[in-house]
């Protein structure tokens, strides 16, 4: 393996799958002597890990590439790479729009990045590594061309020592008409349970306390081996026994595959987070059919009822698209009704963005004006925020066991950052209503068993362990609390409490 003394700048947009991919690419490059920099001007290697789900995310990458045109001319040794979903989707188009880009590497070829960068430095020519188009070959050939990238991880290089993502499947076969993911991430392929379990065991032995299982539709997980079929619930059961793991989460679920065995596993396994992310996308049957989601609003409601009956305390979150092709005011109000009655913990709400290569782009007119999309987006967000705040305020006065994840955003901004801690956190804490604590008790952040974010003052040594927190106030996104037990057990200890 060649040794370098290079400075790497990487920008990551999109979902958690992209965050994991970037983490693994960065680890591979650091192994070769690369160092990370947050200053693009200093870097001799610049990577963009991209997202194609909405047009806006792609625009941002093309603008960033445009800004680099000049610097690339002045620094002939510099290598610029576009990796991930947009690389798979746009392929040579990226070189045509931005000729100063050296590498285009799709989601299925990430393992080749170190070598491709080396080659680029040796001889300047465009290098393209992408998977087969789903229409151009057999399913087996296309699947083989999308290689899951799950190398062993170096514990020193994880963004958080206590939390890790674990991929359980790649790709998607649902083909919702608006969505580009089945093209950019290829056919659905579940990882062998033995690989998942050994990765999780290894992470736990290195100090990881919480794993989040990743897949586009995790509850569609299926793997046949030794004459038995592993479902998501079997996987949870097997992972649950791993010593040291305290919390297991998984995203994202597909409504039609929300089976009773999975709900019972979530209910019965104390270390599995009581939290499900099950995107509804719309509350109108006409839209759901046009989106080819494969369920009716009635079936989604029935599923919500089953979740609430089986796991009454479960927090549920959702995604919605507003302004999809032909969405009338009446259709939109039906989505508002579904949101109102479902009382999601939170919802991600998106304006429909037509994506080339999808059925909706090909066959349906994008006929809802932008300002209508924007208004519906705001209306829906306002309703969700109101629900989140109401439900959060019902929790004021209660106590919760919290897995401490790291310093809060505010504390990190105050310069109390430990680069090894909290890097993978995604808390969206609002700045009002919370203050960074004093230096010896900075503000920490953690989550309840139902995935609710809580901030409280504490000792950074608590990070990775459990504390009991009393909630005294809240915002739409965050519970504010105080620690009620000073007795805590550090993640290094084998005696972590098991919480129901
Ligand atoms: N336009 C807007 N939102 C989209 N999503 C997926 N494709 C599109 C699109 N073309 C949303 C869905 C999905 C989330 C990850 O992104 O709500 O659940
Ligand atoms: Fe896209 Fe639908 Fe697959 Fe989700 S289930 S990734 S929305 S095609």
Coordinates of C-alpha atoms and ligand atoms in Angstrom, one line a residue:
X1 CA 0.0 0.0 0.0
X2 CA 1.4 3.4 -0.9
X3 CA 2.0 6.0 1.7
X4 CA 1.0 9.6 1.0
X5 CA 1.1 12.9 2.7
X6 CA -2.1 14.3 1.3
X7 CA -4.8 16.6 2.6
X8 CA -8.3 15.4 2.0
X9 CA -11.4 17.6 2.0
X10 CA -14.8 15.7 1.8
X11 CA -18.3 17.1 1.6
X12 CA -21.2 14.8 2.3
X13 CA -24.8 15.5 1.6
X14 CA -27.9 13.3 1.8
X15 CA -28.9 10.4 3.9
X16 CA -27.3 8.3 6.7
X17 CA -26.2 5.8 4.1
X18 CA -24.0 8.5 2.6
X19 CA -22.6 9.4 6.0
X20 CA -21.6 5.8 6.5
X21 CA -20.1 5.6 3.0
X22 CA -18.1 8.8 3.6
X23 CA -16.9 7.5 7.0
X24 CA -15.6 4.4 5.3
X25 CA -13.9 6.2 2.4
X26 CA -12.2 8.6 4.8
X27 CA -11.0 5.7 6.9
X28 CA -9.6 4.0 3.9
X29 CA -7.7 7.1 2.8
X30 CA -6.5 7.9 6.3
X31 CA -5.0 4.4 6.3
X32 CA -2.9 5.5 3.4
X33 CA -1.6 8.6 5.3
X34 CA -4.2 11.1 4.2
X35 CA -5.2 13.8 6.7
X36 CA -8.6 15.4 6.8
X37 CA -8.9 19.2 6.4
X38 CA -12.0 21.4 6.6
X39 CA -10.3 24.0 4.4
X40 CA -11.0 23.2 0.7
X41 CA -8.3 25.7 -0.3
X42 CA -5.6 23.6 1.4
X43 CA -6.7 20.2 0.1
X44 CA -5.0 18.4 -2.7
X45 CA -7.8 15.8 -2.8
X46 CA -11.4 17.0 -2.9
X47 CA -14.4 14.6 -2.8
X48 CA -18.1 15.3 -3.0
X49 CA -20.3 12.4 -1.7
X50 CA -23.5 13.3 -3.5
X51 CA -27.3 12.9 -3.3
X52 CA -29.8 12.7 -6.2
X53 CA -33.1 12.4 -4.3
X54 CA -34.0 16.1 -5.0
X55 CA -32.7 18.4 -7.7
X56 CA -31.6 21.0 -5.2
X57 CA -29.0 18.7 -3.7
X58 CA -27.5 18.2 -7.2
X59 CA -27.5 21.9 -8.0
X60 CA -25.5 22.6 -4.8
X61 CA -22.8 20.1 -5.9
X62 CA -22.6 21.5 -9.4
X63 CA -22.2 25.0 -8.0
X64 CA -19.5 23.9 -5.7
X65 CA -17.7 22.2 -8.6
X66 CA -18.0 25.4 -10.6
X67 CA -16.3 27.3 -7.8
X68 CA -13.4 24.9 -8.0
X69 CA -12.7 25.4 -11.7
X70 CA -10.2 28.1 -11.0
X71 CA -8.3 26.5 -8.1
X72 CA -7.9 23.3 -10.1
X73 CA -6.1 25.3 -12.9
X74 CA -3.7 26.8 -10.4
X75 CA -3.0 23.5 -8.7
X76 CA -2.3 20.8 -11.2
X77 CA -1.6 18.2 -8.5
X78 CA -5.2 18.5 -7.2
X79 CA -7.6 15.6 -7.6
X80 CA -11.4 16.3 -7.6
X81 CA -13.8 13.4 -7.3
X82 CA -17.6 13.1 -7.4
X83 CA -18.8 10.0 -5.7
X84 CA -22.1 8.4 -4.6
X85 CA -25.6 8.7 -6.1
X86 CA -25.1 11.6 -8.5
X87 CA -22.0 9.9 -9.8
X88 CA -24.0 6.8 -10.6
X89 CA -26.9 8.8 -12.1
X90 CA -25.1 11.4 -14.2
X91 CA -21.9 9.5 -15.0
X92 CA -20.1 11.2 -18.0
X93 CA -22.5 14.2 -17.8
X94 CA -20.5 15.3 -14.8
X95 CA -17.3 15.5 -16.9
X96 CA -19.1 17.4 -19.6
X97 CA -20.5 19.9 -17.1
X98 CA -17.3 20.1 -15.0
X99 CA -14.3 19.0 -17.1
X100 CA -11.9 19.7 -14.2
X101 CA -13.4 16.8 -12.3
X102 CA -11.0 13.8 -12.3
X103 CA -13.1 11.0 -10.9
X104 CA -16.7 9.9 -11.0
X105 CA -17.3 6.9 -8.7
X106 CA -20.7 5.4 -8.1
X107 CA -22.2 4.0 -4.9
X108 CA -21.2 0.4 -5.9
X109 CA -17.5 1.2 -6.6
X110 CA -16.4 3.0 -3.4
X111 CA -13.7 0.4 -2.6
X112 CA -11.8 1.6 -5.7
X113 CA -11.4 5.2 -4.7
X114 CA -7.9 5.1 -3.2
X115 CA -6.5 3.4 -6.3
X116 CA -8.4 5.7 -8.7
X117 CA -7.1 8.8 -6.9
X118 CA -3.5 7.4 -7.2
X119 CA -4.1 6.8 -10.9
X120 CA -5.4 10.3 -11.4
X121 CA -2.4 11.8 -9.9
X122 CA -0.1 9.8 -12.2
X123 CA -1.9 10.6 -15.4
X124 CA -4.5 13.1 -16.1
X125 CA -7.6 11.7 -17.7
X126 CA -11.2 11.3 -16.6
X127 CA -11.8 8.1 -14.6
X128 CA -15.3 6.7 -14.4
X129 CA -16.3 3.8 -12.2
X130 CA -20.0 3.1 -12.1
X131 CA -22.4 0.2 -11.9
X132 CA -24.6 -1.2 -14.7
X133 CA -27.9 0.5 -15.6
X134 CA -30.9 -1.6 -14.3
X135 CA -32.3 -1.7 -17.8
X136 CA -29.2 -2.8 -19.6
X137 CA -28.4 -6.2 -18.0
X138 CA -29.9 -9.1 -16.0
X139 CA -30.8 -8.6 -12.4
X140 CA -27.8 -10.8 -11.3
X141 CA -25.4 -8.8 -13.5
X142 CA -26.7 -5.5 -12.2
X143 CA -26.6 -6.7 -8.6
X144 CA -23.1 -7.9 -9.0
X145 CA -22.0 -4.5 -10.3
X146 CA -23.3 -2.8 -7.1
X147 CA -20.7 -3.9 -4.5
X148 CA -21.7 -3.2 -0.9
X149 CA -18.8 -1.3 0.7
X150 CA -18.3 -2.6 4.3
X151 CA -14.6 -2.8 5.1
X152 CA -13.5 -3.4 8.6
X153 CA -13.4 -0.2 10.5
X154 CA -10.6 1.3 12.4
X155 CA -12.0 2.3 15.8
X156 CA -9.7 5.4 15.9
X157 CA -11.4 6.7 12.8
X158 CA -15.0 6.5 13.7
X159 CA -16.7 9.9 14.2
X160 CA -18.2 8.7 17.5
X161 CA -16.6 6.0 19.7
X162 CA -20.0 4.9 21.1
X163 CA -22.3 5.0 18.0
X164 CA -22.0 3.3 14.7
X165 CA -24.1 2.7 11.6
X166 CA -24.2 -0.9 10.3
X167 CA -25.5 -1.5 6.8
X168 CA -27.8 -4.5 6.5
X169 CA -28.9 -4.0 2.9
X170 CA -28.3 -2.0 -0.1
X171 CA -30.5 -0.9 -3.0
X172 CA -34.2 -0.8 -3.4
X173 CA -36.8 -2.7 -5.5
X174 CA -39.9 -0.7 -4.6
X175 CA -39.7 1.7 -7.6
X176 CA -41.9 4.5 -6.1
X177 CA -42.5 6.5 -9.2
X178 CA -40.9 9.7 -7.9
X179 CA -37.7 8.1 -6.6
X180 CA -34.3 7.8 -8.1
X181 CA -32.8 5.5 -5.4
X182 CA -33.5 2.1 -7.2
X183 CA -31.3 3.5 -10.0
X184 CA -28.6 5.1 -8.0
X185 CA -28.2 2.3 -5.4
X186 CA -29.3 -0.6 -7.5
X187 CA -31.3 -3.8 -6.8
X188 CA -32.2 -4.6 -3.2
X189 CA -29.6 -6.9 -1.7
X190 CA -29.5 -8.0 1.9
X191 CA -26.2 -8.6 3.6
X192 CA -25.5 -12.1 5.0
X193 CA -26.5 -12.2 8.7
X194 CA -23.1 -13.6 9.7
X195 CA -21.4 -10.5 8.2
X196 CA -23.7 -8.2 10.0
X197 CA -23.3 -10.0 13.3
X198 CA -19.6 -10.1 13.1
X199 CA -19.4 -6.4 12.3
X200 CA -21.7 -5.6 15.2
X201 CA -19.7 -7.8 17.6
X202 CA -16.5 -6.2 16.6
X203 CA -17.9 -2.7 17.0
X204 CA -19.3 -3.6 20.4
X205 CA -15.9 -5.0 21.5
X206 CA -14.4 -1.7 20.5
X207 CA -16.7 0.2 22.7
X208 CA -19.7 1.0 20.5
X209 CA -22.9 1.1 22.6
X210 CA -25.5 2.0 20.0
X211 CA -25.8 0.7 16.5
X212 CA -28.2 2.0 13.8
X213 CA -29.0 -0.6 11.1
X214 CA -29.2 1.0 7.7
X215 CA -31.2 0.2 4.6
X216 CA -33.7 1.9 2.3
X217 CA -36.4 -0.5 3.4
X218 CA -34.9 -2.3 6.4
X219 CA -38.0 -4.2 7.2
X220 CA -37.9 -5.9 3.8
X221 CA -34.7 -7.6 4.9
X222 CA -34.6 -11.3 3.8
X223 CA -31.6 -13.6 3.7
X224 CA -31.8 -17.4 3.0
X225 CA -29.0 -19.4 4.5
X226 CA -28.6 -23.0 5.7
X227 CA -32.2 -23.8 4.9
X228 CA -33.7 -20.9 6.9
X229 CA -34.8 -17.4 6.1
X230 CA -33.6 -14.5 8.2
X231 CA -36.1 -11.7 8.6
X232 CA -35.4 -8.3 10.3
X233 CA -36.9 -9.6 13.5
X234 CA -34.4 -12.6 13.5
X235 CA -31.6 -10.2 13.0
X236 CA -32.7 -8.0 15.9
X237 CA -32.9 -11.1 18.2
X238 CA -29.4 -12.2 17.3
X239 CA -27.9 -8.7 17.6
X240 CA -29.6 -8.2 21.0
X241 CA -27.4 -10.8 22.6
X242 CA -24.2 -9.1 21.7
X243 CA -22.3 -8.1 24.9
X244 CA -21.8 -4.4 25.3
X245 CA -24.5 -3.3 22.8
X246 CA -27.0 -1.2 24.7
X247 CA -29.2 0.2 22.0
X248 CA -30.2 -0.9 18.5
X249 CA -32.1 1.3 16.1
X250 CA -33.0 0.8 12.4
X251 CA -34.1 3.1 9.5
X252 CA -36.0 3.3 7.2
X253 CA -39.1 1.1 7.2
X254 CA -41.6 0.5 4.4
X255 CA -45.2 0.6 5.5
X256 CA -46.3 -2.6 3.7
X257 CA -43.5 -4.7 5.2
X258 CA -44.2 -3.7 8.8
X259 CA -44.9 -7.3 9.9
X260 CA -46.2 -8.4 13.3
X261 CA -43.1 -10.4 14.1
X262 CA -41.0 -7.2 13.7
X263 CA -43.3 -5.2 16.0
X264 CA -43.3 -8.0 18.6
X265 CA -39.4 -8.0 18.4
X266 CA -39.3 -4.2 19.0
X267 CA -41.7 -4.6 21.9
X268 CA -40.0 -7.6 23.5
X269 CA -36.3 -6.7 23.1
X270 CA -35.4 -4.2 25.8
X271 CA -32.4 -2.8 23.9
X272 CA -34.2 -2.1 20.7
X273 CA -35.2 1.6 20.5
X274 CA -39.0 2.1 20.6
X275 CA -38.9 4.2 17.5
X276 CA -39.9 3.6 14.0
X277 CA -39.5 5.7 10.9
X278 CA -42.2 4.7 8.4
X279 CA -42.7 7.3 5.7
X280 CA -46.4 7.7 4.6
X281 CA -45.5 10.1 1.7
X282 CA -49.2 11.1 1.3
X283 CA -52.6 10.8 2.9
X284 CA -54.5 10.6 -0.4
X285 CA -55.2 7.3 -2.1
X286 CA -55.0 8.9 -5.6
X287 CA -51.5 10.2 -4.9
X288 CA -50.4 7.0 -3.2
X289 CA -51.4 5.1 -6.3
X290 CA -49.7 7.5 -8.6
X291 CA -46.6 7.2 -6.4
X292 CA -46.9 3.4 -6.7
X293 CA -46.4 3.1 -3.0
X294 CA -48.4 -0.2 -2.8
X295 CA -50.8 0.7 0.0
X296 CA -53.9 2.8 0.6
X297 CA -54.3 5.4 3.4
X298 CA -56.6 2.9 5.1
X299 CA -53.8 0.3 5.1
X300 CA -51.3 2.8 6.5
X301 CA -53.8 3.7 9.2
X302 CA -54.3 0.0 10.0
X303 CA -50.5 -0.3 10.3
X304 CA -50.3 2.6 12.6
X305 CA -53.0 1.0 14.7
X306 CA -51.0 -2.2 14.9
X307 CA -47.9 -0.4 16.0
X308 CA -49.8 1.5 18.7
X309 CA -51.6 -1.7 19.9
X310 CA -48.4 -3.7 20.1
X311 CA -46.0 -1.0 21.4
X312 CA -48.1 1.7 23.0
X313 CA -45.1 3.9 23.9
X314 CA -43.5 3.7 20.4
X315 CA -42.5 7.0 18.8
X316 CA -43.1 7.1 15.0
X317 CA -41.8 9.5 12.4
X318 CA -42.7 9.9 8.8
X319 CA -41.8 11.5 5.5
X320 CA -44.3 13.4 3.2
X321 CA -44.0 14.7 -0.3
X322 CA -46.1 17.8 -1.1
X323 CA -47.0 19.0 -4.5
X324 CA -46.7 15.6 -6.3
X325 CA -48.1 15.5 -9.8
X326 CA -51.8 16.4 -9.7
X327 CA -52.0 17.0 -6.0
X328 CA -55.1 19.0 -5.5
X329 CA -55.9 21.1 -2.4
X330 CA -58.2 18.3 -1.3
X331 CA -55.4 15.7 -1.7
X332 CA -53.1 17.9 0.3
X333 CA -55.7 18.3 3.1
X334 CA -55.9 14.5 3.3
X335 CA -52.2 14.5 4.0
X336 CA -52.7 17.1 6.7
X337 CA -55.5 14.9 8.2
X338 CA -53.2 11.9 8.3
X339 CA -50.4 13.9 9.9
X340 CA -52.9 15.4 12.4
X341 CA -54.3 12.0 13.5
X342 CA -50.9 10.1 13.4
X343 CA -49.1 12.4 15.9
X344 CA -45.7 11.6 14.5
X345 CA -42.7 12.4 16.7
X346 CA -41.4 14.3 13.7
X347 CA -41.8 14.4 9.9
X348 CA -39.6 15.2 7.1
X349 CA -41.6 17.2 4.5
X350 CA -40.4 17.6 1.0
X351 CA -41.5 19.5 -2.1
X352 CA -41.8 17.2 -5.0
X353 CA -38.8 17.4 -7.3
X354 CA -39.0 15.6 -10.6
X355 CA -36.1 13.3 -11.2
X356 CA -35.0 12.2 -14.7
X357 CA -34.9 8.5 -15.0
X358 CA -38.1 8.0 -12.8
X359 CA -41.5 7.0 -14.0
X360 CA -43.1 10.1 -12.6
X361 CA -40.7 12.3 -14.6
X362 CA -41.3 10.3 -17.7
X363 CA -45.1 10.0 -17.5
X364 CA -46.6 12.6 -15.2
X365 CA -46.7 16.4 -15.4
X366 CA -45.1 18.3 -12.5
X367 CA -48.1 20.6 -12.5
X368 CA -48.2 22.0 -8.9
X369 CA -46.7 25.5 -9.0
X370 CA -43.6 26.1 -6.9
X371 CA -45.3 28.7 -4.7
X372 CA -48.1 26.2 -3.9
X373 CA -45.6 23.5 -3.1
X374 CA -43.8 26.0 -0.8
X375 CA -47.0 27.0 1.0
X376 CA -48.1 23.4 1.5
X377 CA -44.6 22.6 2.8
X378 CA -44.8 25.4 5.3
X379 CA -48.4 24.5 6.4
X380 CA -47.5 20.9 7.0
X381 CA -44.3 21.8 8.9
X382 CA -46.2 24.2 11.1
X383 CA -48.7 21.5 11.9
X384 CA -46.0 18.9 12.6
X385 CA -44.1 21.4 14.8
X386 CA -47.3 22.1 16.8
X387 CA -47.8 18.4 17.3
X388 CA -44.2 17.8 18.3
X389 CA -44.3 20.6 20.8
X390 CA -47.6 19.5 22.3
X391 CA -46.3 15.9 22.7
X392 CA -43.0 17.0 24.0
X393 CA -44.7 19.2 26.6
X394 CA -46.6 16.2 27.9
X395 CA -43.3 14.7 28.9
X396 CA -42.3 17.7 31.1
X397 CA -42.0 16.5 34.7
X398 CA -41.1 12.9 33.8
X399 CA -37.8 11.1 34.2
X400 CA -36.0 9.1 31.5
X401 CA -32.9 7.0 31.2
X402 CA -30.8 8.7 28.5
X403 CA -27.9 7.3 26.5
X404 CA -25.4 10.1 26.5
X405 CA -24.2 10.7 23.0
X406 CA -21.9 13.7 23.3
X407 CA -21.5 17.4 23.7
X408 CA -24.5 19.4 22.5
X409 CA -24.2 21.5 19.4
X410 CA -24.0 24.6 21.6
X411 CA -21.2 23.1 23.8
X412 CA -19.4 22.1 20.6
X413 CA -19.7 25.7 19.3
X414 CA -18.3 27.0 22.6
X415 CA -15.0 25.2 21.7
X416 CA -15.5 22.3 24.1
X417 CA -15.3 19.9 21.2
X418 CA -13.5 16.6 21.3
X419 CA -13.1 15.7 17.7
X420 CA -13.6 12.0 18.6
X421 CA -17.0 12.6 20.3
X422 CA -20.3 13.5 18.8
X423 CA -19.2 13.8 15.2
X424 CA -22.0 11.6 14.0
X425 CA -24.6 13.3 16.0
X426 CA -27.5 14.9 14.2
X427 CA -29.4 16.6 16.9
X428 CA -31.4 19.5 15.5
X429 CA -31.5 21.5 18.7
X430 CA -33.0 25.0 18.5
X431 CA -30.7 27.7 19.8
X432 CA -33.4 29.3 21.9
X433 CA -34.2 27.9 25.3
X434 CA -30.9 26.2 26.0
X435 CA -27.6 27.4 27.2
X436 CA -24.2 25.8 27.2
X437 CA -23.3 24.9 30.7
X438 CA -20.1 26.0 32.4
X439 CA -16.8 24.4 31.5
X440 CA -16.8 21.5 34.0
X441 CA -20.4 20.8 33.4
X442 CA -20.9 21.5 29.7
X443 CA -24.2 20.8 27.9
X444 CA -24.6 17.2 26.9
X445 CA -27.0 15.6 24.5
X446 CA -28.6 12.2 24.5
X447 CA -31.7 10.3 23.5
X448 CA -34.5 8.6 25.3
X449 CA -35.5 5.0 24.4
X450 CA -38.0 6.6 22.0
X451 CA -35.3 8.6 20.2
X452 CA -36.3 11.9 21.7
X453 CA -33.4 14.4 21.9
X454 CA -32.6 15.6 25.4
X455 CA -30.0 18.2 26.4
X456 CA -28.7 18.7 30.0
X457 CA -25.6 19.8 31.8
X458 CA -23.2 17.1 32.9
X459 CA -19.7 15.8 32.9
X460 CA -18.2 14.8 29.5
X461 CA -17.0 11.6 31.2
X462 CA -20.7 10.5 31.1
X463 CA -20.6 10.3 27.3
X464 CA -21.3 6.7 26.2
X465 CA -23.1 5.8 29.5
X466 CA -26.6 6.1 30.8
X467 CA -27.9 8.8 33.1
X468 CA -31.4 9.4 34.4
X469 CA -32.7 12.9 33.4
X470 CA -35.6 14.8 34.7
X471 CA -37.3 16.8 31.9
X472 CA -38.2 20.4 33.0
X473 CA -38.9 22.1 29.6
X474 CA -39.0 21.5 25.9
X475 CA -38.9 23.0 22.4
X476 CA -40.4 21.5 19.3
X477 CA -37.3 19.4 18.7
X478 CA -35.7 19.0 22.1
X479 CA -36.4 18.1 25.7
X480 CA -34.5 20.1 28.3
X481 CA -33.5 18.2 31.5
X482 CA -31.4 17.9 34.6
X483 CA -29.5 14.8 35.7
X484 CA -31.2 13.2 38.7
X485 CA -28.6 10.5 39.4
X486 CA -24.9 11.4 39.6
X487 CA -24.3 7.7 39.7
X488 CA -23.5 6.7 36.1
X489 CA -21.6 4.0 34.6
X490 CA -19.0 4.7 32.0
X491 CA -19.2 2.9 28.7
X492 CA -15.9 1.1 29.6
X493 CA -17.7 -0.7 32.4
X494 CA -19.4 -4.0 31.9
X495 CA -22.1 -3.1 34.3
X496 CA -24.2 -0.9 32.2
X497 CA -27.8 -1.1 33.2
X498 CA -30.3 -2.7 30.9
X499 CA -33.2 -0.5 30.5
X500 CA -36.7 -1.5 29.7
Ligands
LIG1 N1 -39.0 14.7 -4.6 C1 -39.2 15.0 -3.3 N2 -38.9 14.2 -2.3 C2 -38.5 13.0 -2.6 N3 -38.2 11.9 -1.8 C3 -37.8 10.9 -2.6 N4 -37.8 11.3 -3.9 C4 -38.3 12.5 -3.9 C5 -38.5 13.5 -4.9 N5 -38.3 13.1 -6.2 C6 -38.3 12.0 -0.3 C7 -39.3 10.9 0.2 C8 -38.3 9.9 0.8 C9 -37.2 10.8 1.3 C10 -35.9 10.2 1.6 O1 -37.1 11.7 0.3 O2 -40.1 11.4 1.1 O3 -38.9 9.2 1.9
LIG2 FE1 -37.3 5.4 -3.0 FE2 -39.6 4.2 -2.6 FE3 -37.3 2.8 -2.4 FE4 -37.9 4.6 -0.5 S1 -39.0 2.7 -1.0 S2 -35.9 4.4 -1.6 S3 -39.0 6.1 -1.7 S4 -38.1 3.8 -4.3

